[in-house]
Coordinates of C-alpha atoms in Angstrom, one line a residue:
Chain A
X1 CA -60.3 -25.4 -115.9
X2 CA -63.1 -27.9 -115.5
X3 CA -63.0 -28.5 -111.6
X4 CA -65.2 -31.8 -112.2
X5 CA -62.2 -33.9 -113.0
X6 CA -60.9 -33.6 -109.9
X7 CA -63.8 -34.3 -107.7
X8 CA -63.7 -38.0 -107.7
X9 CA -60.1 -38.5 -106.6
X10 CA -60.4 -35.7 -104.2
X11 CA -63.5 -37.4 -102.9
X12 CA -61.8 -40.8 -102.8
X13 CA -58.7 -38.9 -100.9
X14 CA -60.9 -37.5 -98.7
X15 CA -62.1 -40.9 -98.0
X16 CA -58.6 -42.7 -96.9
X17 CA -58.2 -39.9 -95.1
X18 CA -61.2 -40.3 -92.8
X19 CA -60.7 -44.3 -93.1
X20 CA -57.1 -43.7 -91.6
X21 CA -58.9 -41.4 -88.7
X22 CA -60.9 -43.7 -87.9
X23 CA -58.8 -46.6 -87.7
X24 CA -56.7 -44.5 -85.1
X25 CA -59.4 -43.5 -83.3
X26 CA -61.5 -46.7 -83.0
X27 CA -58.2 -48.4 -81.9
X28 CA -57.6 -45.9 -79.2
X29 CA -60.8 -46.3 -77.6
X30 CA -60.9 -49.6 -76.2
X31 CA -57.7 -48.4 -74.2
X32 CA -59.0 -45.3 -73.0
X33 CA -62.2 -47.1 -72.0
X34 CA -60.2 -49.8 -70.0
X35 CA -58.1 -47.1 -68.3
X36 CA -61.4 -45.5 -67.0
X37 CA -62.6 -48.8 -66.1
X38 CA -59.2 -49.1 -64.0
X39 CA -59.6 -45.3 -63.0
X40 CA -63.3 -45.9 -61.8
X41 CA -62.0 -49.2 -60.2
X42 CA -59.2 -47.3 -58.1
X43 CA -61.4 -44.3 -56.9
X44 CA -64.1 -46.8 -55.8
X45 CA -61.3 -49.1 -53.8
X46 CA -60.4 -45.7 -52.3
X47 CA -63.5 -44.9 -51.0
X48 CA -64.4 -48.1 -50.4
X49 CA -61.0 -48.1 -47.6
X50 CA -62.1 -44.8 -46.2
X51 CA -65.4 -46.0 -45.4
X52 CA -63.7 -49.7 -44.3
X53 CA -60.9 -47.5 -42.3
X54 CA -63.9 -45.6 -40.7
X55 CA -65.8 -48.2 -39.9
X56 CA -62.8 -50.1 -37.9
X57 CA -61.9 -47.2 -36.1
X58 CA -65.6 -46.7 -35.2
X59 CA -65.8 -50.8 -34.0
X60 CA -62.7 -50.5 -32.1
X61 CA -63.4 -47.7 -30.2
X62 CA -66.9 -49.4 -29.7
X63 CA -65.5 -52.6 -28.1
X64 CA -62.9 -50.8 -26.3
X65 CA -63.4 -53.2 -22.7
X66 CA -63.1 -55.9 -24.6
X67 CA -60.4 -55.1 -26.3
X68 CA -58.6 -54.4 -22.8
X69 CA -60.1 -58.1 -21.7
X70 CA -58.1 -59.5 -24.4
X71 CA -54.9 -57.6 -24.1
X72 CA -55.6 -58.4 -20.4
X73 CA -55.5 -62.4 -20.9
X74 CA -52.5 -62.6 -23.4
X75 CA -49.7 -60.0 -21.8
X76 CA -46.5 -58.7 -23.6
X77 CA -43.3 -57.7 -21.7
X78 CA -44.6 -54.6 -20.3
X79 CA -47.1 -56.6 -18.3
X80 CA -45.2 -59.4 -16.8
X81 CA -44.9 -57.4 -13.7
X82 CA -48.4 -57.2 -13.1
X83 CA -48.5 -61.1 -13.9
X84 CA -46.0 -61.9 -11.5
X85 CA -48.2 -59.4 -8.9
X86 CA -50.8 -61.8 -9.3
X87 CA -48.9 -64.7 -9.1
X88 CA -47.9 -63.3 -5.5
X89 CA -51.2 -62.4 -4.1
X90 CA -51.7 -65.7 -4.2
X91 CA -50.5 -65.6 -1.0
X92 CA -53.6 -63.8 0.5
X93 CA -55.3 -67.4 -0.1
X94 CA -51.8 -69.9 0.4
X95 CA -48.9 -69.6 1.5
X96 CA -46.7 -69.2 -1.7
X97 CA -43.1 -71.0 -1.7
X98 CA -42.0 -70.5 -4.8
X99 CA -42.7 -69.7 -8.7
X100 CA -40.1 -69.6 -11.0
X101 CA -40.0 -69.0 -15.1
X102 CA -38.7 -72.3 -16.3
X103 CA -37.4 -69.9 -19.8
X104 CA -36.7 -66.1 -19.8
X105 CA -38.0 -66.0 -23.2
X106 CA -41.6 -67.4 -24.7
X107 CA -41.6 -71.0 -26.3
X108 CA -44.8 -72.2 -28.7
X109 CA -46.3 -74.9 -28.1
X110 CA -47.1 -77.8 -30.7
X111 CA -50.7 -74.9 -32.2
X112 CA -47.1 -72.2 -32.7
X113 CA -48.5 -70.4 -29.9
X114 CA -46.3 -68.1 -27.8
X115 CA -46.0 -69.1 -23.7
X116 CA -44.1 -68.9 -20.4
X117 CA -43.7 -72.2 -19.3
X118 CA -43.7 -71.1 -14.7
X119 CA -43.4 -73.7 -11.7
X120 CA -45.4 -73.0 -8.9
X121 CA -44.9 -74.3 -5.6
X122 CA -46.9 -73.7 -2.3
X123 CA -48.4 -74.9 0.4
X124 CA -51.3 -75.6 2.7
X125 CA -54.6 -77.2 3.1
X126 CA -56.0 -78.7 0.5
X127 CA -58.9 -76.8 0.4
X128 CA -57.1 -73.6 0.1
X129 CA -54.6 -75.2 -2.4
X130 CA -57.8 -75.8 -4.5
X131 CA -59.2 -72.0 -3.6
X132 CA -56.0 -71.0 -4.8
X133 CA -56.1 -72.9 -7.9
X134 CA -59.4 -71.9 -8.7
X135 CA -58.0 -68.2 -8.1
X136 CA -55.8 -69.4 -10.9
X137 CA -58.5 -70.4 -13.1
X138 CA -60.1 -67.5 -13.0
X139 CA -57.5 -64.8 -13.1
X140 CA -57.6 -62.7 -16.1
X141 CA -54.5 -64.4 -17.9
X142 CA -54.9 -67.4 -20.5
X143 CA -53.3 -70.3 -18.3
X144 CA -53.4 -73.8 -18.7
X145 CA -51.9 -75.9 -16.2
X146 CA -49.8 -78.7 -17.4
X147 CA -49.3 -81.2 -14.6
X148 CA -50.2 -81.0 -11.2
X149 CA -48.4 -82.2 -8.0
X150 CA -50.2 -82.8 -4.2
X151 CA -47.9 -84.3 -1.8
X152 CA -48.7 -84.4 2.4
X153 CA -46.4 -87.3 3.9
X154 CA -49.7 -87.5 6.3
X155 CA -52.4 -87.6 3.9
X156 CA -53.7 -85.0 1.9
X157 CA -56.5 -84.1 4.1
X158 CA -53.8 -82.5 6.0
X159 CA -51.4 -79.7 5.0
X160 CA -50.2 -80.4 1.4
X161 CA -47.6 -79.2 -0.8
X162 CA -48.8 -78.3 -4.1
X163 CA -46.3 -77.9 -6.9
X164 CA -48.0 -76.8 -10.5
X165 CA -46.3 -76.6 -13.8
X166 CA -48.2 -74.1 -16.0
X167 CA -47.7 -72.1 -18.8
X168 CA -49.0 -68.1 -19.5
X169 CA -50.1 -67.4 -22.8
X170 CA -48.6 -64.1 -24.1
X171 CA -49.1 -61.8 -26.8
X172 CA -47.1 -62.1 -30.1
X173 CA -45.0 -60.5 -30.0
X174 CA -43.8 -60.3 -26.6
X175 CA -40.9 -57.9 -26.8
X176 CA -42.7 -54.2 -26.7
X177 CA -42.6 -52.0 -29.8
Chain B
X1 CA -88.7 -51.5 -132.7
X2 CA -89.6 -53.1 -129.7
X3 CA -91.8 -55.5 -128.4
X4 CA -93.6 -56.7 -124.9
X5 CA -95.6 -59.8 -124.2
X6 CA -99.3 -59.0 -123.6
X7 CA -100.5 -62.6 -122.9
X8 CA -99.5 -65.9 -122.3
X9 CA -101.2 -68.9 -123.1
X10 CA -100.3 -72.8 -123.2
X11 CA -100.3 -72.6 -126.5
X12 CA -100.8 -68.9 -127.6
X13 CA -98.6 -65.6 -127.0
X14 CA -100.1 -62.6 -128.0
X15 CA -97.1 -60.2 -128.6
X16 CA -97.2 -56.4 -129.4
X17 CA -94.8 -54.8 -131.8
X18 CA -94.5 -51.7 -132.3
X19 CA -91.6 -49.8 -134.9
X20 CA -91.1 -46.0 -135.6
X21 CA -89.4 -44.6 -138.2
X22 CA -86.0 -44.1 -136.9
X23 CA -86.0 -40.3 -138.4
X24 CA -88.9 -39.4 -136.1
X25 CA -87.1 -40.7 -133.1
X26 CA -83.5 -39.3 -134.5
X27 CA -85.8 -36.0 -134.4
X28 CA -86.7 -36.6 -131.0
X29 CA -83.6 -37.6 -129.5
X30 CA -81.2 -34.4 -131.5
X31 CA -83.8 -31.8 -130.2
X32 CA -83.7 -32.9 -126.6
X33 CA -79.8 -33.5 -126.8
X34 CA -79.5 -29.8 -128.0
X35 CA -81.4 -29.2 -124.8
X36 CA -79.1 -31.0 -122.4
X37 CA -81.2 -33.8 -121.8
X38 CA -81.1 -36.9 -122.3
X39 CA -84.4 -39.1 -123.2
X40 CA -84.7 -42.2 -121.2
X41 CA -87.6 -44.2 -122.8
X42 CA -89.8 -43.6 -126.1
X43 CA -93.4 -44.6 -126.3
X44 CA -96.4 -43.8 -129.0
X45 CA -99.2 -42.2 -128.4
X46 CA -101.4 -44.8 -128.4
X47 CA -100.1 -46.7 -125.7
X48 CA -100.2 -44.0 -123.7
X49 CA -103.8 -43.7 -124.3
X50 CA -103.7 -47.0 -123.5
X51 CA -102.5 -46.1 -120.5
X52 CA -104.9 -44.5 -119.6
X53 CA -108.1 -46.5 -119.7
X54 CA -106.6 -50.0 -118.9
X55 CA -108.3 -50.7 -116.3
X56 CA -111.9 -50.5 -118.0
X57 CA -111.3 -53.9 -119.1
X58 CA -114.4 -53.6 -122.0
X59 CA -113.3 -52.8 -125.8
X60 CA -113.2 -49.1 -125.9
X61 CA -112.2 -46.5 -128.2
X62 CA -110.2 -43.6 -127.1
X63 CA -109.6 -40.4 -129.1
X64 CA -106.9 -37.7 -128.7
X65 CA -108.2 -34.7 -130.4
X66 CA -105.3 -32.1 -131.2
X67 CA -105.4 -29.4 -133.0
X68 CA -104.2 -30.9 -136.9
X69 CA -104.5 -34.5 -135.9
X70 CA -106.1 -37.0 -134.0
X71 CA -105.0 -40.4 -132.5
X72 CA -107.8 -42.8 -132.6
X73 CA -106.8 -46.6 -130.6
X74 CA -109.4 -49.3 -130.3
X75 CA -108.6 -50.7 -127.3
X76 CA -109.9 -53.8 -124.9
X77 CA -108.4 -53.8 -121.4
X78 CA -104.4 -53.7 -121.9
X79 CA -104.9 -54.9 -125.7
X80 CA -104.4 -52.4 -128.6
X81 CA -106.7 -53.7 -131.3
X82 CA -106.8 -50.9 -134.0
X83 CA -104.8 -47.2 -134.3
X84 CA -105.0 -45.1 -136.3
X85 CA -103.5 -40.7 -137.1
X86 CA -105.8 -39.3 -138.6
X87 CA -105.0 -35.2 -140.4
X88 CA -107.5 -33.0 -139.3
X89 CA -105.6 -30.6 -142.2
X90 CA -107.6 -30.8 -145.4
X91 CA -105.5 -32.3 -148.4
X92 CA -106.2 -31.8 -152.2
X93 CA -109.4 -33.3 -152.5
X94 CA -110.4 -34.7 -149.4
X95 CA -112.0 -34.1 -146.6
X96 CA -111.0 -32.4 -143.2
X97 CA -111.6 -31.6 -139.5
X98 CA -114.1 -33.0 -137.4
X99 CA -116.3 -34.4 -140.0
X100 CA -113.6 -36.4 -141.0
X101 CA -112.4 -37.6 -138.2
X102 CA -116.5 -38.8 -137.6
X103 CA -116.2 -40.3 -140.8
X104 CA -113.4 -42.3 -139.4
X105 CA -114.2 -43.0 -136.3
X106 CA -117.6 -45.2 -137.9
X107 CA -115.5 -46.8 -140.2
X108 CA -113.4 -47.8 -137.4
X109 CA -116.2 -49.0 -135.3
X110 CA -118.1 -50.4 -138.4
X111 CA -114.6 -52.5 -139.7
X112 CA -113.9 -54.4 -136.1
X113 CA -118.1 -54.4 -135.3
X114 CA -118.8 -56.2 -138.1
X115 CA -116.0 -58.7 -138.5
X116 CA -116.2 -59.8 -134.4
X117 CA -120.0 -59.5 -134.6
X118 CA -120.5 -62.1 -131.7
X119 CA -118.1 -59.8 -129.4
X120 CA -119.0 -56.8 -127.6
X121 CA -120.1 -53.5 -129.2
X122 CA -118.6 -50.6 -128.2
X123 CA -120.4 -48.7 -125.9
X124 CA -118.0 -45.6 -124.5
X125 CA -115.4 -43.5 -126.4
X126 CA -113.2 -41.6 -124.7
X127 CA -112.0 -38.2 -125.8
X128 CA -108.7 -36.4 -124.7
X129 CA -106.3 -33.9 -126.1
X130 CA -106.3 -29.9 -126.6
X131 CA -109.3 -30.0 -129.3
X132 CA -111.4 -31.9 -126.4
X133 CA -114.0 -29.5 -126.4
X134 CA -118.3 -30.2 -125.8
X135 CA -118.5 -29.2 -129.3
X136 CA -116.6 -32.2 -130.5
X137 CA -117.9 -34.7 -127.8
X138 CA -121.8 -33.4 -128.6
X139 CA -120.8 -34.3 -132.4
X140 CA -119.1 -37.2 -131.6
X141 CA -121.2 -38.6 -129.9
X142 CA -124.4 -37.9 -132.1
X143 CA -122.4 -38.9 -134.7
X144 CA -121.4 -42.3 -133.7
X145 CA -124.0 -43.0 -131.3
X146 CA -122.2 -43.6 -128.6
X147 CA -121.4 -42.7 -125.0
X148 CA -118.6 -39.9 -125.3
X149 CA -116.8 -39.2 -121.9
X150 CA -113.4 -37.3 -121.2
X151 CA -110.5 -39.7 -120.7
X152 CA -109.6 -40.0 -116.9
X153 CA -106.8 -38.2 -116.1
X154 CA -104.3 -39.7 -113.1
X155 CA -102.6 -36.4 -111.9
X156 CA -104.4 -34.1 -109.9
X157 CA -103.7 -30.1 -109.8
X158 CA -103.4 -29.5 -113.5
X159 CA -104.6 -26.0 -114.4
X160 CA -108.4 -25.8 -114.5
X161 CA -109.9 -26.4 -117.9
X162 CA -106.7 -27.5 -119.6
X163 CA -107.0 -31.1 -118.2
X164 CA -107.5 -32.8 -120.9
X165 CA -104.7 -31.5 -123.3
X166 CA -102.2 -32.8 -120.5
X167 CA -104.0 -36.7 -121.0
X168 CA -101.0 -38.1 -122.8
X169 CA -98.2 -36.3 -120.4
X170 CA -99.8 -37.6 -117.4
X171 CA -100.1 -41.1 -118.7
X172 CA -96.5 -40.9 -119.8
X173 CA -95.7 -39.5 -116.1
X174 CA -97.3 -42.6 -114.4
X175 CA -94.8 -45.3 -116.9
X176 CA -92.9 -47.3 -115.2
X177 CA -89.4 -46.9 -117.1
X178 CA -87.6 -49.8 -118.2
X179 CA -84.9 -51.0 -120.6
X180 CA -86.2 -51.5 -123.6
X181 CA -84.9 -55.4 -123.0
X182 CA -87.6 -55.6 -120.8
X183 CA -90.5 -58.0 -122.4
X184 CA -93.3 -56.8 -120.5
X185 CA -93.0 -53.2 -121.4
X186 CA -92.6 -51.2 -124.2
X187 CA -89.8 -48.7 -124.7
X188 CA -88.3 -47.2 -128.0
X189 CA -85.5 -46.0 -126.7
X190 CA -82.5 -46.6 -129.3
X191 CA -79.7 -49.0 -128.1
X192 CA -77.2 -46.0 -128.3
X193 CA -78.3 -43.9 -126.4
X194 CA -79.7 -46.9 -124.2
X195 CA -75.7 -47.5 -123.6
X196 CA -75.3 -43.7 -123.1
X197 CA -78.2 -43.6 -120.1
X198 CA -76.9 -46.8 -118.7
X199 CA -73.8 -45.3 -118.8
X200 CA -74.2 -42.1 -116.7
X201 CA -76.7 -43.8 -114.4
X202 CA -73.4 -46.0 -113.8
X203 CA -71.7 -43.0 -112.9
X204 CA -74.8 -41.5 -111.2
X205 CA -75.2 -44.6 -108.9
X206 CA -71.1 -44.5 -108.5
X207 CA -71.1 -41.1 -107.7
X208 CA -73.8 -41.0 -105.2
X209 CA -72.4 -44.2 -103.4
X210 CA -68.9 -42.0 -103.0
X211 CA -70.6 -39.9 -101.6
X212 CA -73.1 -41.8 -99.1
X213 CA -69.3 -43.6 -97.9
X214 CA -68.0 -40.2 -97.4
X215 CA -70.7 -39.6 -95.5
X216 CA -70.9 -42.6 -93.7
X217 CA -67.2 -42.4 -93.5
X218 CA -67.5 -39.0 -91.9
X219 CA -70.3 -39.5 -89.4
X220 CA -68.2 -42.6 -87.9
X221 CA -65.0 -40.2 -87.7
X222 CA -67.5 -37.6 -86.1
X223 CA -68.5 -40.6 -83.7
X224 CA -64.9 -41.9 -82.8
X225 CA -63.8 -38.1 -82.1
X226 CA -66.8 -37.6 -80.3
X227 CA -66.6 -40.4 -78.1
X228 CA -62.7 -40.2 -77.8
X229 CA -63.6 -36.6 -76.6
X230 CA -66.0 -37.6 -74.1
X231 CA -63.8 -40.3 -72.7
X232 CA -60.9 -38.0 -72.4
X233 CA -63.3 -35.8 -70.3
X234 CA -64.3 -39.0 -68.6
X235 CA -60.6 -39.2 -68.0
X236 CA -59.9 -36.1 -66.4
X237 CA -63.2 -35.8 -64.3
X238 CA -62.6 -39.3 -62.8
X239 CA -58.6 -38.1 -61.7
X240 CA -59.8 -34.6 -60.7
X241 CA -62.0 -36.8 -58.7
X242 CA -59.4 -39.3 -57.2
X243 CA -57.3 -36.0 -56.3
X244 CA -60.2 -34.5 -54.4
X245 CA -60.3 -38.3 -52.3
X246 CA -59.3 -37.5 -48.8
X247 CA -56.3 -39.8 -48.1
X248 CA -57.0 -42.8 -45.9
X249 CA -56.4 -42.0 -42.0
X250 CA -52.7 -41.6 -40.7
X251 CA -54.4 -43.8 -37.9
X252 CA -55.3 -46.8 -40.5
X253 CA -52.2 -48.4 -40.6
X254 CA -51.9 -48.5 -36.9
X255 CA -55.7 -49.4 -36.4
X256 CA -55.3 -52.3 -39.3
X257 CA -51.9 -53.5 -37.2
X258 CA -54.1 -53.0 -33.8
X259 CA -56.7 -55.2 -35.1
X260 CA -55.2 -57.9 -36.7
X261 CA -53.1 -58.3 -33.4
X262 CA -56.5 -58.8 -31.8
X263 CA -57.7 -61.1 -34.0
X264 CA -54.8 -62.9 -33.7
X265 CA -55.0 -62.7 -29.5
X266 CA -58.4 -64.1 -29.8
X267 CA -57.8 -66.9 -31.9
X268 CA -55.3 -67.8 -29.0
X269 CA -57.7 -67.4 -26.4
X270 CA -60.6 -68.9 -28.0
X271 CA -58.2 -72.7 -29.2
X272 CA -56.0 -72.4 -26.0
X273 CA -58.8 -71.8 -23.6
X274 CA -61.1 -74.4 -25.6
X275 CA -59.1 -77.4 -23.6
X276 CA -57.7 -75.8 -21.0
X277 CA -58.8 -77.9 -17.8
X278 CA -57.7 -77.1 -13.9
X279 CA -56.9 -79.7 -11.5
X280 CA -59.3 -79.0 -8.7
X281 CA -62.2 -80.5 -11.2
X282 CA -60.0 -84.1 -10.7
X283 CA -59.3 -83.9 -7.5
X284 CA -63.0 -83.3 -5.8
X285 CA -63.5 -86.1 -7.8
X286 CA -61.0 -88.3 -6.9
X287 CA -61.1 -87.3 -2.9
X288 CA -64.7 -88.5 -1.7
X289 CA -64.1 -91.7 -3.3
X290 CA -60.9 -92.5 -1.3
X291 CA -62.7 -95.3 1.0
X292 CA -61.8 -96.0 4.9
X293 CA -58.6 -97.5 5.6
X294 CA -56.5 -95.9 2.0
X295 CA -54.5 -93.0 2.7
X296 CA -53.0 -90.4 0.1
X297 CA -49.8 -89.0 0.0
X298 CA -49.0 -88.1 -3.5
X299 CA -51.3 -87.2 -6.4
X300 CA -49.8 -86.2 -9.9
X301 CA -51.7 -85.4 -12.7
X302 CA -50.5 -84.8 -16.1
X303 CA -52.6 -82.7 -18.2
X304 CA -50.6 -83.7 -21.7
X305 CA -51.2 -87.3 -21.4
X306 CA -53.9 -87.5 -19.7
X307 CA -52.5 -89.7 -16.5
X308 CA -53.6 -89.4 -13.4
X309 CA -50.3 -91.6 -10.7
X310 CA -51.8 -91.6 -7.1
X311 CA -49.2 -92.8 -4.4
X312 CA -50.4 -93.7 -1.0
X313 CA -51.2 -96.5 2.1
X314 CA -54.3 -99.1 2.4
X315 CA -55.0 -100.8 5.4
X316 CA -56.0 -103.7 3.2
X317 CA -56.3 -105.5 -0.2
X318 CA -59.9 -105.0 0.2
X319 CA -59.4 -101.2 1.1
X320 CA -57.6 -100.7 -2.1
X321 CA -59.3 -102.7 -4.2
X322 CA -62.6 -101.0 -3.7
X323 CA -60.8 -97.6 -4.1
X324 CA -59.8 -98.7 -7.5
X325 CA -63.3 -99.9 -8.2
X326 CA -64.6 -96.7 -7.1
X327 CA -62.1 -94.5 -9.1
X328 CA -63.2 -96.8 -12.1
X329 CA -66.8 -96.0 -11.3
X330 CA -66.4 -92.2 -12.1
X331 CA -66.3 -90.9 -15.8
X332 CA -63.0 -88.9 -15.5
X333 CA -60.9 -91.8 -14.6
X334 CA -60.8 -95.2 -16.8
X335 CA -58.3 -98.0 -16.8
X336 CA -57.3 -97.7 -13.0
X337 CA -54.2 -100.1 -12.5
X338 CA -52.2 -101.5 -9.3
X339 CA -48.8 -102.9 -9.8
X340 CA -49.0 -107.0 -8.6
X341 CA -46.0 -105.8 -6.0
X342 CA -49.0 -103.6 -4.5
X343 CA -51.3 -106.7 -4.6
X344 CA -48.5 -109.1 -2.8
X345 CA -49.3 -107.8 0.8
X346 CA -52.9 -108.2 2.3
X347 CA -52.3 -105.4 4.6
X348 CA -50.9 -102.2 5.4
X349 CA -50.1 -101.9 1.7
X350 CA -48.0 -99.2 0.0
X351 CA -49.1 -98.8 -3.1
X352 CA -49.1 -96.6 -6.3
X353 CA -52.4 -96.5 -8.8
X354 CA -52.3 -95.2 -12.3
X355 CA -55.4 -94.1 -14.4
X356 CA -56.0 -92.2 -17.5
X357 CA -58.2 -89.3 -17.5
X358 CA -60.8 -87.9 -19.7

C-alpha cells in the first residue's frame, strides 16, 4: 500500500484540526484574561480595605479626646441628663427660675439639623445674667441662642429677669442604639 | 535549441544559439531517469568553459583536454566566438592525439587572427580537463606560442591534483538555473520534461508550504495551550491568594458607622457653630451708650431676624434722641427707629426703639 497518498489529506486534516483548536482557545483567552484582571482587581480592593480598615481604627483611637469633645457638644438621649445638670448649675452663678423643653422630641432646623428647642428663665443682676450667659457660651454643648429677653421694671442696671429661648444641638440620631 | 541575448545595442542584438541533437539529449535525459533523477537544465561544454574565464574580458582560448577528445572555445569576455570537438582518437588516415589537436589549435588561432587582424591577438590559452597534464601545456604552449595557464577553477577542496578534470562540473555547479524561457541564459532542457520539473517543483513548493502551516498552525496551538495553561494557573494562584486574605475586622463595620457619625457631628458643629452669636456681645454694647436721663426696662433681641426692640423711659426728647444717635453710632446696630407717639411728648417719654443688628 503506498502510504504517500494519504499524506496530504491527513496533513490537511491535521490542519483543521489544529485551526479548530485554536479558534477555541484563542477565543477563551480574552475571558480568562479579563476574569484575572477582575480577580487581581478584587484581591487588591481587599487589601486595599484591610489596610483602609486599619488605618481608621488606628486614627480613631489616635483622636480619641477629640472624639469625646464632639460627642460631648452634640448629645443623644443618654446624655440629656447631664445636659439638664448643666443647665442647673447655672444656679451657682444666677438664680435659675425655670427651663423647660418647648418639644420632647428633636425638630431640624431650616440646614435639617437635629435640636431641642429649651426656654430659659432666671434672674438677677445683669452682670451675673451676662456671667451666666457667657457660662452658656462656653459650655461644652452646641447652643445657639435664638432670642433674648431682659426685663427690670426699674431699669436694668438693677435686678433683671432674663428669659432666653435656645436650642441644643443633638446627635443624629437621638434615640440610643 | 535555445537561445539567450548576449548584447543589446540601438540598433544591434547579438544573440547566441545553440541546438543539440535531440538523441544526445534523449541519451542524457533516459540514463538519468533510469537513475531516479530528474535533469533540470542542459548546457554544452563550451559555455561552461565559458563560464569559466568570463571575467578575463580579453579574447581567449580555452581548452578542455579529455582523454579522446578535446573542446576547444574561442572566447572574448562572455562572447563565444569559435568551438570546436576535436577526436583525439586517430581515424583511417588522419592524424591523432596531441599533435593534432596542436594542429588545430593554430588553425584556430591562424583563421580568427588573420581575418580580425586589427583586433587583439591572443595572448593566453587556458587548459582544463583530465588530459591537463605539463606535458600537454609545455607542448601547447611551444607549439602555439602562447601563454598556457590552467583554467581557474571556482570551488575549493577538490581532491589534490585532480583539479582540473573537475573544471567543467564546477562551472556547471556555479549556473544559475533557469527555464529555458529565460533570454538571458541558456538552458537545453526539453519542454517535456521542463513541464515535468515545473510540475513537481509545484508539488514540492505545495508540499513544503503544508507543511510550514502545520507548523505554524502547531506552534500557535502550542502558544494558545500554553498561555491558556498559564492563565489557568494564574487563575488558581490569584483565588488561593484571595482565600489566604484575612477578612476585614469584625470591628470595621462599627468603626466605618462610628466615623461617619462623627463626620456627620462635626459638620454640625463646624455650620451650626459658624453663626452662632450670644447676647451678652449686644448688650455691653448697647448698655454704656444708654445716656443720662433714658432708662431701660425691656430689651429683646431676636437672633433669626436680626432685631434688636428696646422698651424703656427718657427724661427728654433730647435724652432719647441722642440715645438713638448713639445706638446708630455703633456697628452692630443700624436703622435705629422711634415711633412718632414716642416723639409727641418732650418729657418723661415712654418709649420703644427698634434696630436691626449685624
Amino acid at each position: 500500500m503506498d502510504y504517500r497518498k494519504f499524506f496530504i489529506p491527513a496533513i490537511l486534516a491535521v490542519n483543521i484540526g489544529l485551526i479548530l483548536a485554536d479558534i477555541v482557545m484563542l477565543s477563551l483567552l480574552p475571558q480568562r484574561s479579563h476574569e484575572i484582571v477582575v480577580k487581581r482587581s478584587e484581591i487588591l480592593a481587599q487589601k486595599l480595605q484591610a489596610q483602609s480598615s486599619q488605618k481608621l481604627v488606628a486614627d480613631l483611637n489616635a483622636t480619641k479626646p477629640e472624639q469625646e469633645k464632639i460627642s460631648q457638644a452634640l448629645p443623644n438621649e443618654d446624655k440629656l441628663i447631664e445636659v439638664i445638670q448643666f443647665l442647673e448649675s447655672l444656679k451657682e452663678i444666677s438664680q435659675v427660675k425655670s427651663f423647660n423643653f418647648v418639644s420632647d422630641t428633636p425638630v431640624k432646623d431650616t440646614s435639617g439639623f437635629s435640636f431641642l428647642p429649651l426656654n430659659l428663665a432666671f434672674e438677677g443682676s445683669l452682670p451675673l445674667a451676662m456671667a451666666a450667659l457667657t457660662r452658656l457660651e462656653k459650655s461644652p454643648y452646641l447652643i445657639t441662642i435664638d432670642t433674648t429677653r431682659v426685663e427690670s421694671p426699674s431699669g436694668i442696671s438693677e435686678g433683671s429677669t432674663i428669659q432666653v429661648a435656645l436650642r441644643i444641638y443633638v446627635s443624629e440620631p437621638f434615640a440610643k442604639d | 535549441m535555445d537561445w539567450k541575448i548576449i548584447s543589446e545595442d540601438k540598433d544591434i542584438i547579438k544573440i547566441l544559439l545553440i541546438a543539440v541533437p535531440r538523441e544526445i539529449i534523449d541519451g542524457y535525459t533516459t540514463a538519468l531517469g533510469e537513475a531516479g533523477l530528474t535533469p533540470v537544465a542542459f548546457e554544452t561544454t563550451a559555455l561552461s568553459l565559458v563560464r569559466l574565464i568570463e571575467k578575463e574580458g580579453s579574447r581567449t582560448l580555452i581548452l578542455e583536454l579529455q582523454r579522446e577528445h578535446a573542446v576547444l572555445t574561442l572566447t572574448k569576455g562572455k562572447l563565444i566566438e569559435a568551438s570546436s570537438i576535436v577526436s583525439l582518437v586517430a581515424e583511417e588516415g588522419e592524424a591523432a592525439g596531441l599533435p593534432y589537436l596542436i594542429q588545430t589549435i593554430q588553425k584556430m588561432l591562424s583563421f580568427y587572427e588573420t581575418k580580425h587582424k586589427e583586433e587583439e591577438k591572443v595572448q593566453t590559452i587556458y587548459i582544463c580537463g583530465e588530459g591537463a597534464t605539463q606535458s600537454a601545456v609545455t607542448e601547447i604552449a611551444k607549439a602555439s606560442g602562447r601563454q598556457v595557464k590552467p583554467s581557474p577553477i571556482p570551488i575549493e577542496n577538490l581532491p589534490k591534483g585532480k583539479e582540473l578534470g573537475f573544471a567543467v562540473v564546477s562551472s556547471l555547479a556555479m549556473k544559475e538555473i533557469t527555464a529555458p524561457k529565460d533570454v538571458n541564459t541558456i538552458n537545453l532542457l526539453p519542454p517535456s520534461i521542463q513541464e515535468k520539473f515545473d510540475r513537481l517543483q509545484t508539488q514540492w513548493i505545495n508540499k513544503y508550504l503544508l507543511i510550514a502551516t502545520t507548523a505554524i498552525t502547531s506552534i500557535v496551538t502550542l502558544s494558545a495551550l500554553g498561555a491558556l495553561i498559564y492563565l489557568g494557573s494564574l487563575q488558581a494562584s490569584l483565588q488561593s491568594e484571595k482565600l489566604k486574605l484575612e477578612p476585614l475586622p469584625a470591628e470595621t463595620g462599627r468603626v466605618i458607622k462610628d466615623t461617619e457619625h462623627l463626620n456627620r457631628d462635626a459638620e454640625t458643629i463646624v455650620k451650626i457653630g459658624k453663626k452662632t452669636a450670644f447676647p451678652q456681645t449686644r448688650l455691653a454694647i448697647i448698655l454704656p451708650n444708654v445716656p443720662e436721663g433714658v432708662a431701660i426696662v425691656s430689651i429683646a433681641l431676636d437672633e433669626n431676624q436680626k432685631k434688636l426692640r428696646l422698651v424703656g423711659r427718657a427724661q427728654t426728647r433730647t435724652n432719647l434722641l441722642k440715645f438713638r444717635e448713639n445706638l446708630e453710632a455703633t456697628e452692630m446696630y443700624s436703622q435705629a427707629t422711634l415711633p412718632l407717639s414716642s416723639l409727641e411728648q418732650s418729657e418723661n417719654i415712654d418709649f420703644v426703639l427698634n434696630a436691626n443688628m449685624q
